[in-house]
Amino acid sequence: MKLSKVNRQQKLKEKIEEMPFITDEALSKEFNVSIQTIRLDRMELSIPELRERIKTVATNQWNETVKALPIDEVIGEVVDLELDKRAISILDISNEHVFSRNNIARGHHLFAQANSLAVAVIDDELALTRNADIKFTRQVKQGERVVAKAKVSNTTENKRTKVEVDSYVDNEIVFSGMFDMYRSTERQKGEVEHEVSN
């Protein structure tokens, strides 16, 4: 049964508040209406398009600066960052990221997005990847948006930090990795215990 326009718009508003990075295409499938209808609903509700929503989320939440590498060296667009805790980046898969014969994204782009996010989340001037345990769980195609989420899971006293990165397309996991990172400065014991207990 199709929702009335009022009900659909209310649910659309709730969905976008819950998932600000959702695309119009995904919303059209969710509500079983055309992309044009979704765009008209958004305009009537004064909800900006996705790129503007990403900027708003980034402005509201991202109050820290990447230290370990220049921001333009992070693969994907960083939209959320809390140093030594978590980070989120978005990568739109375009023609330059895929094999020409089948439009499937080359794996090294997904790895680069995750690895650079693992470096970016480290609160240090120098962060290097020592080791990575990675898994690709499904193919990513041209036109899809990959949202990578990094979480610092453990910091030890020997200048090492573990960062877990999971990458999603429309809430379906496509890549996961555990990155063992080297940092140039040793954390204080109190800082380590505090982070492990969080």
GROMACS .gro file of C-alpha atoms in nm:
model
  198
    1MET     CA    1   0.000   0.000   0.000
    2LYS     CA    2   0.135   0.340  -0.100
    3LEU     CA    3   0.169   0.603   0.169
    4SER     CA    4  -0.017   0.931   0.141
    5LYS     CA    5   0.200   1.227   0.047
    6VAL     CA    6   0.185   1.369   0.403
    7ASN     CA    7   0.282   1.034   0.560
    8ARG     CA    8   0.555   0.975   0.303
    9GLN     CA    9   0.706   1.318   0.362
   10GLN     CA   10   0.700   1.268   0.739
   11LYS     CA   11   0.872   0.930   0.706
   12LEU     CA   12   1.116   1.075   0.451
   13LYS     CA   13   1.212   1.350   0.695
   14GLU     CA   14   1.266   1.095   0.975
   15LYS     CA   15   1.472   0.870   0.747
   16ILE     CA   16   1.703   1.154   0.640
   17GLU     CA   17   1.748   1.267   1.002
   18GLU     CA   18   1.840   0.910   1.093
   19MET     CA   19   2.066   0.857   0.785
   20PRO     CA   20   2.186   1.194   0.650
   21PHE     CA   21   2.412   1.027   0.389
   22ILE     CA   22   2.130   0.836   0.215
   23THR     CA   23   2.096   0.903  -0.159
   24ASP     CA   24   1.780   1.008  -0.344
   25GLU     CA   25   1.807   0.681  -0.539
   26ALA     CA   26   1.802   0.476  -0.217
   27LEU     CA   27   1.509   0.682  -0.086
   28SER     CA   28   1.312   0.626  -0.407
   29LYS     CA   29   1.353   0.248  -0.363
   30GLU     CA   30   1.266   0.269   0.007
   31PHE     CA   31   0.942   0.460  -0.056
   32ASN     CA   32   0.863   0.302  -0.394
   33VAL     CA   33   0.835   0.635  -0.577
   34SER     CA   34   1.039   0.805  -0.849
   35ILE     CA   35   1.361   0.994  -0.777
   36GLN     CA   36   1.184   1.308  -0.903
   37THR     CA   37   0.912   1.262  -0.638
   38ILE     CA   38   1.179   1.233  -0.368
   39ARG     CA   39   1.344   1.553  -0.494
   40LEU     CA   40   1.011   1.738  -0.493
   41ASP     CA   41   0.936   1.609  -0.141
   42ARG     CA   42   1.278   1.729  -0.023
   43MET     CA   43   1.222   2.072  -0.179
   44GLU     CA   44   0.880   2.105  -0.013
   45LEU     CA   45   1.033   2.004   0.321
   46SER     CA   46   1.335   2.236   0.267
   47ILE     CA   47   1.573   1.941   0.301
   48PRO     CA   48   1.894   2.009   0.107
   49GLU     CA   49   2.044   1.766  -0.145
   50LEU     CA   50   2.294   1.507  -0.026
   51ARG     CA   51   2.613   1.708  -0.088
   52GLU     CA   52   2.479   1.997   0.121
   53ARG     CA   53   2.370   1.758   0.399
   54ILE     CA   54   2.721   1.610   0.406
   55LYS     CA   55   2.871   1.959   0.443
   56THR     CA   56   2.625   2.042   0.723
   57VAL     CA   57   2.706   1.724   0.914
   58ALA     CA   58   3.078   1.791   0.867
   59THR     CA   59   3.045   2.151   0.989
   60ASN     CA   60   2.841   2.050   1.293
   61GLN     CA   61   3.045   1.749   1.400
   62TRP     CA   62   3.396   1.784   1.266
   63ASN     CA   63   3.577   2.011   1.509
   64GLU     CA   64   3.923   1.855   1.495
   65THR     CA   65   4.205   1.860   1.241
   66VAL     CA   66   4.385   1.571   1.078
   67LYS     CA   67   4.743   1.570   1.207
   68ALA     CA   68   4.913   1.267   1.052
   69LEU     CA   69   4.871   1.364   0.685
   70PRO     CA   70   4.747   1.658   0.476
   71ILE     CA   71   4.367   1.647   0.439
   72ASP     CA   72   4.395   1.635   0.058
   73GLU     CA   73   4.588   1.307   0.092
   74VAL     CA   74   4.293   1.134   0.260
   75ILE     CA   75   4.115   0.921  -0.001
   76GLY     CA   76   3.748   1.015   0.009
   77GLU     CA   77   3.584   1.312   0.180
   78VAL     CA   78   3.620   1.316   0.560
   79VAL     CA   79   3.283   1.414   0.708
   80ASP     CA   80   3.339   1.333   1.076
   81LEU     CA   81   3.652   1.316   1.287
   82GLU     CA   82   3.728   1.276   1.656
   83LEU     CA   83   4.101   1.214   1.690
   84ASP     CA   84   4.200   0.884   1.852
   85LYS     CA   85   3.832   0.782   1.863
   86ARG     CA   86   3.645   0.769   1.532
   87ALA     CA   87   3.622   0.905   1.177
   88ILE     CA   88   3.395   0.877   0.873
   89SER     CA   89   3.474   0.936   0.506
   90ILE     CA   90   3.272   0.910   0.187
   91LEU     CA   91   3.399   0.798  -0.155
   92ASP     CA   92   3.179   0.819  -0.465
   93ILE     CA   93   3.290   0.547  -0.706
   94SER     CA   94   3.337   0.705  -1.048
   95ASN     CA   95   3.485   0.605  -1.381
   96GLU     CA   96   3.843   0.657  -1.258
   97HIS     CA   97   3.796   0.400  -0.978
   98VAL     CA   98   3.664   0.105  -1.184
   99PHE     CA   99   3.779  -0.154  -1.435
  100SER     CA  100   3.654  -0.038  -1.777
  101ARG     CA  101   3.533  -0.383  -1.885
  102ASN     CA  102   3.291  -0.443  -1.595
  103ASN     CA  103   3.253  -0.116  -1.394
  104ILE     CA  104   3.365  -0.290  -1.074
  105ALA     CA  105   3.575  -0.077  -0.837
  106ARG     CA  106   3.941  -0.169  -0.811
  107GLY     CA  107   4.010  -0.305  -0.464
  108HIS     CA  108   4.304  -0.077  -0.399
  109HIS     CA  109   4.071   0.226  -0.394
  110LEU     CA  110   3.861   0.072  -0.114
  111PHE     CA  111   4.179  -0.020   0.073
  112ALA     CA  112   4.322   0.331   0.022
  113GLN     CA  113   4.005   0.493   0.157
  114ALA     CA  114   4.012   0.272   0.468
  115ASN     CA  115   4.387   0.295   0.522
  116SER     CA  116   4.405   0.674   0.485
  117LEU     CA  117   4.112   0.707   0.729
  118ALA     CA  118   4.299   0.483   0.977
  119VAL     CA  119   4.597   0.720   0.947
  120ALA     CA  120   4.379   1.035   0.968
  121VAL     CA  121   4.210   0.931   1.294
  122ILE     CA  122   4.544   0.904   1.479
  123ASP     CA  123   4.620   1.202   1.704
  124ASP     CA  124   4.988   1.226   1.613
  125GLU     CA  125   5.214   1.403   1.365
  126LEU     CA  126   5.329   1.068   1.225
  127ALA     CA  127   5.118   0.756   1.183
  128LEU     CA  128   5.218   0.459   0.967
  129THR     CA  129   5.048   0.130   0.891
  130ARG     CA  130   5.246  -0.163   1.035
  131ASN     CA  131   5.006  -0.439   0.940
  132ALA     CA  132   4.653  -0.477   0.803
  133ASP     CA  133   4.409  -0.767   0.812
  134ILE     CA  134   4.150  -0.690   0.544
  135LYS     CA  135   3.848  -0.853   0.383
  136PHE     CA  136   3.646  -0.754   0.075
  137THR     CA  137   3.289  -0.880   0.124
  138ARG     CA  138   3.122  -0.773  -0.201
  139GLN     CA  139   3.197  -0.600  -0.530
  140VAL     CA  140   3.141  -0.225  -0.547
  141LYS     CA  141   3.015  -0.078  -0.875
  142GLN     CA  142   3.050   0.257  -1.047
  143GLY     CA  143   2.794   0.506  -0.915
  144GLU     CA  144   2.787   0.360  -0.564
  145ARG     CA  145   2.884   0.560  -0.255
  146VAL     CA  146   3.120   0.398  -0.005
  147VAL     CA  147   3.095   0.520   0.356
  148ALA     CA  148   3.401   0.417   0.560
  149LYS     CA  149   3.379   0.425   0.941
  150ALA     CA  150   3.697   0.405   1.148
  151LYS     CA  151   3.703   0.329   1.520
  152VAL     CA  152   4.014   0.329   1.740
  153SER     CA  153   3.980   0.003   1.930
  154ASN     CA  154   4.303  -0.021   2.129
  155THR     CA  155   4.611   0.185   2.208
  156THR     CA  156   4.913   0.017   2.365
  157GLU     CA  157   5.218   0.161   2.535
  158ASN     CA  158   5.463   0.067   2.258
  159LYS     CA  159   5.353   0.335   2.010
  160ARG     CA  160   5.094   0.108   1.849
  161THR     CA  161   4.725   0.167   1.792
  162LYS     CA  162   4.462  -0.065   1.645
  163VAL     CA  163   4.204   0.094   1.417
  164GLU     CA  164   3.900  -0.097   1.291
  165VAL     CA  165   3.754   0.026   0.961
  166ASP     CA  166   3.428  -0.096   0.807
  167SER     CA  167   3.308   0.035   0.469
  168TYR     CA  168   2.944   0.028   0.362
  169VAL     CA  169   2.729   0.081   0.053
  170ASP     CA  170   2.368   0.151   0.154
  171ASN     CA  171   2.429  -0.004   0.500
  172GLU     CA  172   2.569  -0.325   0.344
  173ILE     CA  173   2.927  -0.396   0.447
  174VAL     CA  174   3.164  -0.417   0.148
  175PHE     CA  175   3.506  -0.401   0.315
  176SER     CA  176   3.643  -0.451   0.665
  177GLY     CA  177   3.992  -0.411   0.799
  178MET     CA  178   4.188  -0.411   1.123
  179PHE     CA  179   4.485  -0.177   1.092
  180ASP     CA  180   4.781  -0.203   1.328
  181MET     CA  181   4.919   0.153   1.331
  182TYR     CA  182   5.256   0.286   1.447
  183ARG     CA  183   5.254   0.634   1.601
  184SER     CA  184   5.563   0.846   1.663
  185THR     CA  185   5.472   0.949   2.017
  186GLU     CA  186   5.412   0.706   2.298
  187ARG     CA  187   5.086   0.767   2.479
  188GLN     CA  188   5.092   0.834   2.852
  189LYS     CA  189   4.983   0.539   3.064
  190GLY     CA  190   4.678   0.726   3.195
  191GLU     CA  191   4.568   0.810   2.841
  192VAL     CA  192   4.600   0.446   2.734
  193GLU     CA  193   4.398   0.315   3.029
  194HIS     CA  194   4.135   0.583   2.977
  195GLU     CA  195   4.095   0.494   2.608
  196VAL     CA  196   4.084   0.119   2.667
  197SER     CA  197   3.814   0.164   2.932
  198ASN     CA  198   3.596   0.372   2.697
   0.00000   0.00000   0.00000
